Amino acid sequence: MNAQADSTQNTQHGSSSNAVNFMRTLQQIEDSKNPAAMIALYTEESTLWKPALQQPREGLEGASTFWQEYLTPFARIHSSFNNVIENSEGDIVLEWVGEGELEGGSPIRYTGVSLVRMVEGKVKYFRTYYDSAAFLMGKSVNDGQPTEVNPALASEVASGQTEE
């Protein structure tokens, strides 16, 4: 077993760790629709990124913007975690499923992976990668099956004519 494997563990939800704290905080803000508890995990040196951003969000203001943007499209959302890996250096890998309902009433189910680096209980960086196609049509993507695309919206996306 190599040194990396020795310092890496699958985190159990009952333990006290940075990963558990982050997951619980995420679920708390999903329930309350208020990102304040999550923002409290960040500092002015923190960075946040997702594929839709050309530049990372930075600092407390960036964290506030990022997490408010995350919550905005959902009438309700709940993240559950399939696999959680955390090492002694503060690196966390979260494999998750988000399930809920968009503001317009459409159900949504999407999957993703988030990478987090925590230092002294604060997020140094947060990177998240997820199936953004689920948001294009507000339908779930089921176990690797092709996504059903709204043809009119797909045409707008392809031509770059959607509103931000």
CSV table of N, CA and C in Angstrom, one decimal:
chain,number,residue,atom,x,y,z
A,1,MET,N,0.9,-1.2,0.0
A,1,MET,CA,0.0,0.0,0.0
A,1,MET,C,0.9,1.2,0.0
A,2,ASN,N,0.6,2.2,-0.8
A,2,ASN,CA,1.5,3.4,-0.9
A,2,ASN,C,1.1,4.4,0.2
A,3,ALA,N,1.9,5.4,0.3
A,3,ALA,CA,1.7,6.4,1.4
A,3,ALA,C,0.4,7.2,1.2
A,4,GLN,N,0.0,7.5,0.0
A,4,GLN,CA,-1.2,8.2,-0.3
A,4,GLN,C,-2.4,7.3,0.2
A,5,ALA,N,-2.4,6.0,-0.1
A,5,ALA,CA,-3.5,5.2,0.3
A,5,ALA,C,-3.5,5.1,1.8
A,6,ASP,N,-2.4,5.1,2.5
A,6,ASP,CA,-2.3,5.0,3.9
A,6,ASP,C,-3.0,6.2,4.6
A,7,SER,N,-2.9,7.4,4.0
A,7,SER,CA,-3.4,8.6,4.6
A,7,SER,C,-4.8,8.9,4.1
A,8,THR,N,-5.4,8.0,3.3
A,8,THR,CA,-6.7,8.3,2.7
A,8,THR,C,-7.7,7.3,3.3
A,9,GLN,N,-8.9,7.8,3.6
A,9,GLN,CA,-9.9,6.9,4.1
A,9,GLN,C,-11.3,7.3,3.6
A,10,ASN,N,-12.1,6.3,3.5
A,10,ASN,CA,-13.5,6.5,3.3
A,10,ASN,C,-14.1,7.0,4.6
A,11,THR,N,-14.7,8.2,4.6
A,11,THR,CA,-15.2,8.8,5.8
A,11,THR,C,-16.6,8.2,6.1
A,12,GLN,N,-16.9,7.9,7.3
A,12,GLN,CA,-18.2,7.4,7.7
A,12,GLN,C,-18.9,8.7,8.2
A,13,HIS,N,-20.2,8.7,7.9
A,13,HIS,CA,-21.0,9.9,8.2
A,13,HIS,C,-21.1,10.2,9.7
A,14,GLY,N,-20.8,9.2,10.6
A,14,GLY,CA,-20.9,9.5,12.0
A,14,GLY,C,-19.6,10.1,12.6
A,15,SER,N,-18.5,10.1,11.8
A,15,SER,CA,-17.3,10.6,12.4
A,15,SER,C,-17.2,12.1,12.3
A,16,SER,N,-16.3,12.7,13.1
A,16,SER,CA,-16.1,14.2,13.1
A,16,SER,C,-14.9,14.5,12.2
A,17,SER,N,-15.2,15.1,11.0
A,17,SER,CA,-14.1,15.4,10.1
A,17,SER,C,-14.5,16.6,9.3
A,18,ASN,N,-13.5,17.1,8.5
A,18,ASN,CA,-13.8,18.2,7.6
A,18,ASN,C,-14.9,17.8,6.6
A,19,ALA,N,-14.8,16.6,6.1
A,19,ALA,CA,-15.7,16.1,5.1
A,19,ALA,C,-17.1,16.1,5.6
A,20,VAL,N,-17.3,15.5,6.8
A,20,VAL,CA,-18.6,15.4,7.4
A,20,VAL,C,-19.2,16.8,7.7
A,21,ASN,N,-18.3,17.7,8.2
A,21,ASN,CA,-18.8,19.1,8.4
A,21,ASN,C,-19.2,19.8,7.1
A,22,PHE,N,-18.4,19.6,6.1
A,22,PHE,CA,-18.8,20.2,4.8
A,22,PHE,C,-20.1,19.7,4.3
A,23,MET,N,-20.3,18.3,4.3
A,23,MET,CA,-21.5,17.7,3.8
A,23,MET,C,-22.7,18.1,4.6
A,24,ARG,N,-22.6,18.1,5.9
A,24,ARG,CA,-23.7,18.6,6.8
A,24,ARG,C,-24.1,20.0,6.5
A,25,THR,N,-23.1,20.9,6.3
A,25,THR,CA,-23.3,22.3,6.1
A,25,THR,C,-24.0,22.5,4.7
A,26,LEU,N,-23.6,21.7,3.7
A,26,LEU,CA,-24.3,21.8,2.4
A,26,LEU,C,-25.7,21.4,2.5
A,27,GLN,N,-26.0,20.3,3.2
A,27,GLN,CA,-27.4,19.9,3.4
A,27,GLN,C,-28.2,20.9,4.2
A,28,GLN,N,-27.5,21.6,5.2
A,28,GLN,CA,-28.2,22.6,6.0
A,28,GLN,C,-28.6,23.8,5.1
A,29,ILE,N,-27.7,24.2,4.2
A,29,ILE,CA,-28.1,25.4,3.3
A,29,ILE,C,-29.1,25.0,2.3
A,30,GLU,N,-29.1,23.7,1.9
A,30,GLU,CA,-30.1,23.3,0.9
A,30,GLU,C,-31.5,23.3,1.6
A,31,ASP,N,-31.5,22.9,2.8
A,31,ASP,CA,-32.8,22.9,3.6
A,31,ASP,C,-33.3,24.3,3.8
A,32,SER,N,-32.4,25.2,4.2
A,32,SER,CA,-32.8,26.6,4.6
A,32,SER,C,-32.8,27.6,3.4
A,33,LYS,N,-32.2,27.2,2.3
A,33,LYS,CA,-32.0,28.2,1.2
A,33,LYS,C,-31.2,29.4,1.6
A,34,ASN,N,-30.4,29.3,2.6
A,34,ASN,CA,-29.6,30.4,3.1
A,34,ASN,C,-28.2,30.0,3.2
A,35,PRO,N,-27.3,30.5,2.3
A,35,PRO,CA,-25.9,30.1,2.2
A,35,PRO,C,-25.0,30.5,3.4
A,36,ALA,N,-25.5,31.2,4.4
A,36,ALA,CA,-24.6,31.8,5.4
A,36,ALA,C,-23.7,30.8,6.1
A,37,ALA,N,-24.2,29.6,6.5
A,37,ALA,CA,-23.5,28.6,7.2
A,37,ALA,C,-22.3,28.1,6.3
A,38,MET,N,-22.5,28.0,5.0
A,38,MET,CA,-21.5,27.5,4.1
A,38,MET,C,-20.4,28.6,3.9
A,39,ILE,N,-20.8,29.9,3.8
A,39,ILE,CA,-19.9,31.0,3.6
A,39,ILE,C,-19.0,31.1,4.8
A,40,ALA,N,-19.5,30.7,6.0
A,40,ALA,CA,-18.6,30.7,7.2
A,40,ALA,C,-17.5,29.8,7.1
A,41,LEU,N,-17.5,28.8,6.2
A,41,LEU,CA,-16.4,27.9,6.1
A,41,LEU,C,-15.3,28.4,5.2
A,42,TYR,N,-15.5,29.6,4.6
A,42,TYR,CA,-14.5,30.2,3.6
A,42,TYR,C,-13.7,31.3,4.3
A,43,THR,N,-12.6,31.7,3.6
A,43,THR,CA,-11.8,32.9,4.0
A,43,THR,C,-11.6,33.8,2.8
A,44,GLU,N,-11.0,34.9,3.0
A,44,GLU,CA,-10.7,35.8,1.9
A,44,GLU,C,-9.7,35.2,0.9
A,45,GLU,N,-9.0,34.1,1.3
A,45,GLU,CA,-8.1,33.4,0.4
A,45,GLU,C,-8.7,32.2,-0.4
A,46,SER,N,-9.9,31.9,-0.1
A,46,SER,CA,-10.6,30.8,-0.7
A,46,SER,C,-10.9,31.0,-2.2
A,47,THR,N,-10.9,29.9,-3.0
A,47,THR,CA,-11.4,30.0,-4.4
A,47,THR,C,-12.4,28.9,-4.6
A,48,LEU,N,-13.4,29.2,-5.5
A,48,LEU,CA,-14.4,28.3,-5.8
A,48,LEU,C,-14.5,28.3,-7.4
A,49,TRP,N,-14.8,27.1,-7.9
A,49,TRP,CA,-14.8,27.0,-9.4
A,49,TRP,C,-15.8,25.9,-9.8
A,50,LYS,N,-16.5,26.1,-10.9
A,50,LYS,CA,-17.3,25.1,-11.6
A,50,LYS,C,-17.1,25.3,-13.1
A,51,PRO,N,-17.4,24.3,-13.9
A,51,PRO,CA,-17.2,24.5,-15.4
A,51,PRO,C,-17.9,25.7,-16.0
A,52,ALA,N,-19.0,26.2,-15.5
A,52,ALA,CA,-19.7,27.3,-16.1
A,52,ALA,C,-19.0,28.6,-15.9
A,53,LEU,N,-18.0,28.6,-15.0
A,53,LEU,CA,-17.2,29.9,-14.7
A,53,LEU,C,-16.0,30.0,-15.5
A,54,GLN,N,-15.7,31.1,-16.1
A,54,GLN,CA,-14.5,31.4,-16.8
A,54,GLN,C,-13.4,31.6,-15.8
A,55,GLN,N,-13.7,32.3,-14.8
A,55,GLN,CA,-12.7,32.6,-13.7
A,55,GLN,C,-13.3,32.1,-12.4
A,56,PRO,N,-12.4,31.6,-11.5
A,56,PRO,CA,-12.9,31.2,-10.2
A,56,PRO,C,-13.5,32.4,-9.4
A,57,ARG,N,-14.4,32.0,-8.5
A,57,ARG,CA,-14.9,33.0,-7.5
A,57,ARG,C,-13.9,33.0,-6.4
A,58,GLU,N,-13.6,34.2,-5.8
A,58,GLU,CA,-12.6,34.3,-4.8
A,58,GLU,C,-13.1,35.0,-3.5
A,59,GLY,N,-12.6,34.6,-2.4
A,59,GLY,CA,-12.9,35.2,-1.1
A,59,GLY,C,-14.3,35.0,-0.6
A,60,LEU,N,-14.6,35.8,0.5
A,60,LEU,CA,-16.0,35.6,1.1
A,60,LEU,C,-17.0,36.1,0.1
A,61,GLU,N,-16.8,37.2,-0.6
A,61,GLU,CA,-17.8,37.7,-1.6
A,61,GLU,C,-18.0,36.6,-2.7
A,62,GLY,N,-16.9,36.1,-3.2
A,62,GLY,CA,-17.0,35.0,-4.2
A,62,GLY,C,-17.8,33.8,-3.7
A,63,ALA,N,-17.5,33.4,-2.4
A,63,ALA,CA,-18.2,32.3,-1.8
A,63,ALA,C,-19.7,32.6,-1.7
A,64,SER,N,-20.0,33.8,-1.3
A,64,SER,CA,-21.4,34.2,-1.2
A,64,SER,C,-22.1,34.1,-2.5
A,65,THR,N,-21.5,34.7,-3.5
A,65,THR,CA,-22.1,34.7,-4.9
A,65,THR,C,-22.2,33.2,-5.4
A,66,PHE,N,-21.2,32.4,-5.2
A,66,PHE,CA,-21.2,31.0,-5.7
A,66,PHE,C,-22.3,30.2,-5.1
A,67,TRP,N,-22.5,30.3,-3.8
A,67,TRP,CA,-23.5,29.5,-3.1
A,67,TRP,C,-24.9,30.0,-3.3
A,68,GLN,N,-25.0,31.3,-3.4
A,68,GLN,CA,-26.4,31.8,-3.8
A,68,GLN,C,-26.8,31.4,-5.2
A,69,GLU,N,-25.8,31.4,-6.1
A,69,GLU,CA,-26.1,31.0,-7.5
A,69,GLU,C,-26.4,29.5,-7.5
A,70,TYR,N,-25.8,28.7,-6.6
A,70,TYR,CA,-26.1,27.3,-6.5
A,70,TYR,C,-27.6,27.1,-6.1
A,71,LEU,N,-28.0,27.8,-5.1
A,71,LEU,CA,-29.3,27.6,-4.5
A,71,LEU,C,-30.5,28.1,-5.4
A,72,THR,N,-30.2,29.2,-6.2
A,72,THR,CA,-31.2,29.9,-6.9
A,72,THR,C,-32.1,29.1,-7.8
A,73,PRO,N,-31.6,28.1,-8.6
A,73,PRO,CA,-32.5,27.4,-9.5
A,73,PRO,C,-33.5,26.4,-8.9
A,74,PHE,N,-33.3,26.1,-7.6
A,74,PHE,CA,-34.0,25.0,-7.0
A,74,PHE,C,-35.2,25.5,-6.1
A,75,ALA,N,-36.4,24.9,-6.3
A,75,ALA,CA,-37.4,25.1,-5.3
A,75,ALA,C,-37.1,24.2,-4.1
A,76,ARG,N,-36.5,23.1,-4.3
A,76,ARG,CA,-35.9,22.2,-3.3
A,76,ARG,C,-34.8,21.4,-3.9
A,77,ILE,N,-33.8,21.1,-3.0
A,77,ILE,CA,-32.7,20.2,-3.5
A,77,ILE,C,-32.1,19.5,-2.3
A,78,HIS,N,-31.6,18.3,-2.5
A,78,HIS,CA,-31.0,17.6,-1.4
A,78,HIS,C,-29.8,16.8,-2.0
A,79,SER,N,-28.7,16.9,-1.5
A,79,SER,CA,-27.5,16.2,-1.9
A,79,SER,C,-27.3,15.0,-1.0
A,80,SER,N,-27.1,13.8,-1.6
A,80,SER,CA,-26.7,12.7,-0.9
A,80,SER,C,-25.3,12.2,-1.4
A,81,PHE,N,-24.5,11.6,-0.6
A,81,PHE,CA,-23.1,11.3,-0.9
A,81,PHE,C,-22.9,9.8,-1.0
A,82,ASN,N,-22.4,9.4,-2.2
A,82,ASN,CA,-22.2,8.0,-2.5
A,82,ASN,C,-20.8,7.5,-2.0
A,83,ASN,N,-19.8,8.3,-2.3
A,83,ASN,CA,-18.5,8.0,-1.9
A,83,ASN,C,-17.8,9.3,-1.4
A,84,VAL,N,-17.1,9.2,-0.3
A,84,VAL,CA,-16.4,10.3,0.3
A,84,VAL,C,-15.0,9.8,0.7
A,85,ILE,N,-14.0,10.5,0.2
A,85,ILE,CA,-12.6,10.2,0.5
A,85,ILE,C,-12.0,11.5,1.1
A,86,GLU,N,-11.3,11.3,2.2
A,86,GLU,CA,-10.6,12.4,2.9
A,86,GLU,C,-9.2,11.9,3.3
A,87,ASN,N,-8.2,12.8,3.1
A,87,ASN,CA,-6.9,12.4,3.6
A,87,ASN,C,-6.5,13.3,4.7
A,88,SER,N,-5.3,13.0,5.3
A,88,SER,CA,-4.8,13.8,6.4
A,88,SER,C,-4.3,15.2,6.0
A,89,GLU,N,-4.1,15.5,4.7
A,89,GLU,CA,-3.7,16.8,4.3
A,89,GLU,C,-4.9,17.7,4.1
A,90,GLY,N,-6.1,17.3,4.3
A,90,GLY,CA,-7.3,18.1,4.1
A,90,GLY,C,-7.9,18.1,2.8
A,91,ASP,N,-7.5,17.1,1.9
A,91,ASP,CA,-8.1,16.9,0.6
A,91,ASP,C,-9.4,16.0,0.8
A,92,ILE,N,-10.5,16.5,0.1
A,92,ILE,CA,-11.7,15.7,0.2
A,92,ILE,C,-12.2,15.5,-1.2
A,93,VAL,N,-12.7,14.3,-1.5
A,93,VAL,CA,-13.4,14.0,-2.8
A,93,VAL,C,-14.8,13.6,-2.4
A,94,LEU,N,-15.8,14.2,-2.9
A,94,LEU,CA,-17.2,13.9,-2.7
A,94,LEU,C,-17.9,13.5,-4.0
A,95,GLU,N,-18.4,12.3,-4.0
A,95,GLU,CA,-19.2,11.8,-5.2
A,95,GLU,C,-20.6,11.9,-4.7
A,96,TRP,N,-21.5,12.6,-5.4
A,96,TRP,CA,-22.8,12.9,-4.9
A,96,TRP,C,-23.9,12.9,-6.0
A,97,VAL,N,-25.1,12.9,-5.5
A,97,VAL,CA,-26.3,12.9,-6.3
A,97,VAL,C,-27.2,14.1,-5.7
A,98,GLY,N,-27.6,15.0,-6.6
A,98,GLY,CA,-28.5,16.0,-6.2
A,98,GLY,C,-29.9,15.7,-6.7
A,99,GLU,N,-30.9,15.7,-5.8
A,99,GLU,CA,-32.3,15.4,-6.3
A,99,GLU,C,-33.2,16.5,-5.7
A,100,GLY,N,-34.1,16.9,-6.5
A,100,GLY,CA,-35.1,17.9,-6.0
A,100,GLY,C,-36.0,18.4,-7.1
A,101,GLU,N,-36.3,19.7,-7.0
A,101,GLU,CA,-37.2,20.3,-8.0
A,101,GLU,C,-36.7,21.7,-8.3
A,102,LEU,N,-36.8,22.0,-9.6
A,102,LEU,CA,-36.4,23.3,-10.1
A,102,LEU,C,-37.5,24.3,-9.8
A,103,GLU,N,-37.2,25.6,-9.7
A,103,GLU,CA,-38.2,26.6,-9.4
A,103,GLU,C,-39.4,26.5,-10.3
A,104,GLY,N,-39.3,26.1,-11.6
A,104,GLY,CA,-40.4,26.0,-12.5
A,104,GLY,C,-41.3,24.8,-12.2
A,105,GLY,N,-40.9,23.9,-11.3
A,105,GLY,CA,-41.7,22.7,-11.0
A,105,GLY,C,-41.1,21.4,-11.6
A,106,SER,N,-40.1,21.5,-12.4
A,106,SER,CA,-39.6,20.3,-13.0
A,106,SER,C,-38.7,19.5,-12.0
A,107,PRO,N,-38.9,18.2,-12.0
A,107,PRO,CA,-38.0,17.4,-11.1
A,107,PRO,C,-36.6,17.4,-11.7
A,108,ILE,N,-35.6,17.3,-10.8
A,108,ILE,CA,-34.2,17.2,-11.3
A,108,ILE,C,-33.4,16.2,-10.5
A,109,ARG,N,-32.6,15.4,-11.2
A,109,ARG,CA,-31.7,14.5,-10.5
A,109,ARG,C,-30.4,14.6,-11.3
A,110,TYR,N,-29.3,14.9,-10.7
A,110,TYR,CA,-28.0,15.0,-11.4
A,110,TYR,C,-26.9,14.6,-10.5
A,111,THR,N,-25.8,14.2,-11.1
A,111,THR,CA,-24.7,13.6,-10.4
A,111,THR,C,-23.4,14.5,-10.6
A,112,GLY,N,-22.5,14.3,-9.6
A,112,GLY,CA,-21.3,15.1,-9.7
A,112,GLY,C,-20.2,14.6,-8.8
A,113,VAL,N,-19.1,15.3,-8.9
A,113,VAL,CA,-17.9,15.1,-8.0
A,113,VAL,C,-17.4,16.5,-7.6
A,114,SER,N,-17.1,16.6,-6.3
A,114,SER,CA,-16.5,17.9,-5.8
A,114,SER,C,-15.2,17.6,-5.1
A,115,LEU,N,-14.3,18.5,-5.4
A,115,LEU,CA,-12.9,18.4,-4.8
A,115,LEU,C,-12.8,19.6,-3.8
A,116,VAL,N,-12.4,19.3,-2.6
A,116,VAL,CA,-12.3,20.3,-1.6
A,116,VAL,C,-11.0,20.2,-0.9
A,117,ARG,N,-10.3,21.3,-0.6
A,117,ARG,CA,-9.1,21.3,0.2
A,117,ARG,C,-9.4,22.2,1.4
A,118,MET,N,-9.3,21.6,2.6
A,118,MET,CA,-9.6,22.3,3.9
A,118,MET,C,-8.3,22.5,4.6
A,119,VAL,N,-8.1,23.7,5.2
A,119,VAL,CA,-6.9,24.0,6.0
A,119,VAL,C,-7.4,24.6,7.3
A,120,GLU,N,-7.1,24.0,8.4
A,120,GLU,CA,-7.6,24.5,9.7
A,120,GLU,C,-9.1,24.7,9.8
A,121,GLY,N,-9.9,23.8,9.2
A,121,GLY,CA,-11.3,23.8,9.2
A,121,GLY,C,-11.9,24.8,8.2
A,122,LYS,N,-11.1,25.4,7.4
A,122,LYS,CA,-11.7,26.4,6.4
A,122,LYS,C,-11.4,25.9,5.0
A,123,VAL,N,-12.2,26.2,4.1
A,123,VAL,CA,-12.1,25.8,2.7
A,123,VAL,C,-11.0,26.6,2.0
A,124,LYS,N,-10.0,26.0,1.5
A,124,LYS,CA,-8.9,26.7,0.7
A,124,LYS,C,-9.4,26.8,-0.7
A,125,TYR,N,-9.9,25.7,-1.3
A,125,TYR,CA,-10.5,25.7,-2.6
A,125,TYR,C,-11.6,24.7,-2.7
A,126,PHE,N,-12.6,25.0,-3.6
A,126,PHE,CA,-13.7,24.1,-3.9
A,126,PHE,C,-13.8,24.0,-5.4
A,127,ARG,N,-13.8,22.8,-5.9
A,127,ARG,CA,-14.0,22.6,-7.4
A,127,ARG,C,-15.1,21.6,-7.5
A,128,THR,N,-16.1,21.9,-8.4
A,128,THR,CA,-17.2,20.9,-8.6
A,128,THR,C,-17.4,20.6,-10.0
A,129,TYR,N,-17.7,19.4,-10.4
A,129,TYR,CA,-17.9,18.9,-11.7
A,129,TYR,C,-19.2,18.2,-11.7
A,130,TYR,N,-20.2,18.5,-12.6
A,130,TYR,CA,-21.5,17.9,-12.5
A,130,TYR,C,-22.1,17.8,-13.9
A,131,ASP,N,-23.2,17.0,-14.0
A,131,ASP,CA,-23.9,16.8,-15.3
A,131,ASP,C,-24.8,18.0,-15.5
A,132,SER,N,-24.3,19.1,-16.2
A,132,SER,CA,-25.1,20.3,-16.4
A,132,SER,C,-26.2,20.1,-17.4
A,133,ALA,N,-26.2,19.0,-18.2
A,133,ALA,CA,-27.3,18.7,-19.1
A,133,ALA,C,-28.6,18.5,-18.5
A,134,ALA,N,-28.6,18.1,-17.2
A,134,ALA,CA,-29.9,17.9,-16.5
A,134,ALA,C,-30.6,19.2,-16.3
A,135,PHE,N,-29.9,20.3,-16.3
A,135,PHE,CA,-30.5,21.6,-16.1
A,135,PHE,C,-31.1,22.2,-17.4
A,136,LEU,N,-30.6,21.7,-18.5
A,136,LEU,CA,-31.1,22.2,-19.8
A,136,LEU,C,-32.5,21.8,-20.1
A,137,MET,N,-33.0,20.7,-19.6
A,137,MET,CA,-34.3,20.3,-19.8
A,137,MET,C,-35.1,20.0,-18.5
A,138,GLY,N,-34.4,20.1,-17.4
A,138,GLY,CA,-35.1,19.9,-16.1
A,138,GLY,C,-35.6,18.5,-15.9
A,139,LYS,N,-34.9,17.5,-16.5
A,139,LYS,CA,-35.2,16.1,-16.3
A,139,LYS,C,-34.0,15.4,-15.7
A,140,SER,N,-34.3,14.3,-15.1
A,140,SER,CA,-33.2,13.5,-14.5
A,140,SER,C,-32.4,12.8,-15.6
A,141,VAL,N,-31.2,12.5,-15.3
A,141,VAL,CA,-30.4,11.6,-16.1
A,141,VAL,C,-30.3,10.3,-15.4
A,142,ASN,N,-30.7,9.2,-16.0
A,142,ASN,CA,-30.8,8.0,-15.3
A,142,ASN,C,-29.7,7.0,-15.7
A,143,ASP,N,-28.9,6.7,-14.7
A,143,ASP,CA,-27.9,5.6,-14.8
A,143,ASP,C,-27.3,5.5,-16.2
A,144,GLY,N,-26.7,6.5,-16.7
A,144,GLY,CA,-25.9,6.5,-18.0
A,144,GLY,C,-26.8,6.5,-19.2
A,145,GLN,N,-28.1,6.6,-19.1
A,145,GLN,CA,-28.9,6.7,-20.3
A,145,GLN,C,-28.8,8.1,-20.9
A,146,PRO,N,-29.0,8.1,-22.2
A,146,PRO,CA,-28.9,9.4,-22.9
A,146,PRO,C,-29.9,10.4,-22.4
A,147,THR,N,-29.5,11.7,-22.3
A,147,THR,CA,-30.3,12.7,-21.8
A,147,THR,C,-31.3,13.1,-22.9
A,148,GLU,N,-32.6,13.3,-22.6
A,148,GLU,CA,-33.6,13.8,-23.5
A,148,GLU,C,-33.4,15.3,-23.6
A,149,VAL,N,-33.2,15.8,-24.7
A,149,VAL,CA,-32.9,17.2,-24.9
A,149,VAL,C,-34.1,17.9,-25.5
A,150,ASN,N,-34.4,19.1,-25.0
A,150,ASN,CA,-35.4,20.0,-25.5
A,150,ASN,C,-34.8,20.5,-26.8
A,151,PRO,N,-35.4,20.2,-28.0
A,151,PRO,CA,-34.7,20.6,-29.3
A,151,PRO,C,-34.6,22.1,-29.4
A,152,ALA,N,-35.6,22.9,-29.0
A,152,ALA,CA,-35.5,24.3,-29.1
A,152,ALA,C,-34.4,24.9,-28.3
A,153,LEU,N,-34.3,24.4,-27.0
A,153,LEU,CA,-33.2,24.9,-26.1
A,153,LEU,C,-31.9,24.4,-26.6
A,154,ALA,N,-31.8,23.2,-27.1
A,154,ALA,CA,-30.5,22.7,-27.6
A,154,ALA,C,-30.0,23.6,-28.8
A,155,SER,N,-30.9,24.0,-29.6
A,155,SER,CA,-30.6,24.9,-30.7
A,155,SER,C,-30.0,26.2,-30.2
A,156,GLU,N,-30.7,26.8,-29.2
A,156,GLU,CA,-30.2,28.0,-28.6
A,156,GLU,C,-28.9,27.9,-28.0
A,157,VAL,N,-28.7,26.8,-27.2
A,157,VAL,CA,-27.4,26.5,-26.6
A,157,VAL,C,-26.3,26.4,-27.7
A,158,ALA,N,-26.5,25.6,-28.7
A,158,ALA,CA,-25.6,25.4,-29.8
A,158,ALA,C,-25.2,26.7,-30.5
A,159,SER,N,-26.2,27.6,-30.6
A,159,SER,CA,-25.9,28.9,-31.3
A,159,SER,C,-25.4,30.0,-30.4
A,160,GLY,N,-25.3,29.7,-29.1
A,160,GLY,CA,-24.9,30.6,-28.1
A,160,GLY,C,-25.9,31.8,-27.8
A,161,GLN,N,-27.1,31.5,-28.1
A,161,GLN,CA,-28.2,32.6,-28.0
A,161,GLN,C,-29.0,32.6,-26.7
A,162,THR,N,-28.6,31.8,-25.7
A,162,THR,CA,-29.3,31.8,-24.5
A,162,THR,C,-29.0,33.0,-23.6
A,163,GLU,N,-29.9,33.4,-22.8
A,163,GLU,CA,-29.7,34.5,-21.9
A,163,GLU,C,-29.0,34.0,-20.6
A,164,GLU,N,-28.1,34.7,-20.1
A,164,GLU,CA,-27.4,34.4,-18.9
A,164,GLU,C,-28.1,34.9,-17.7
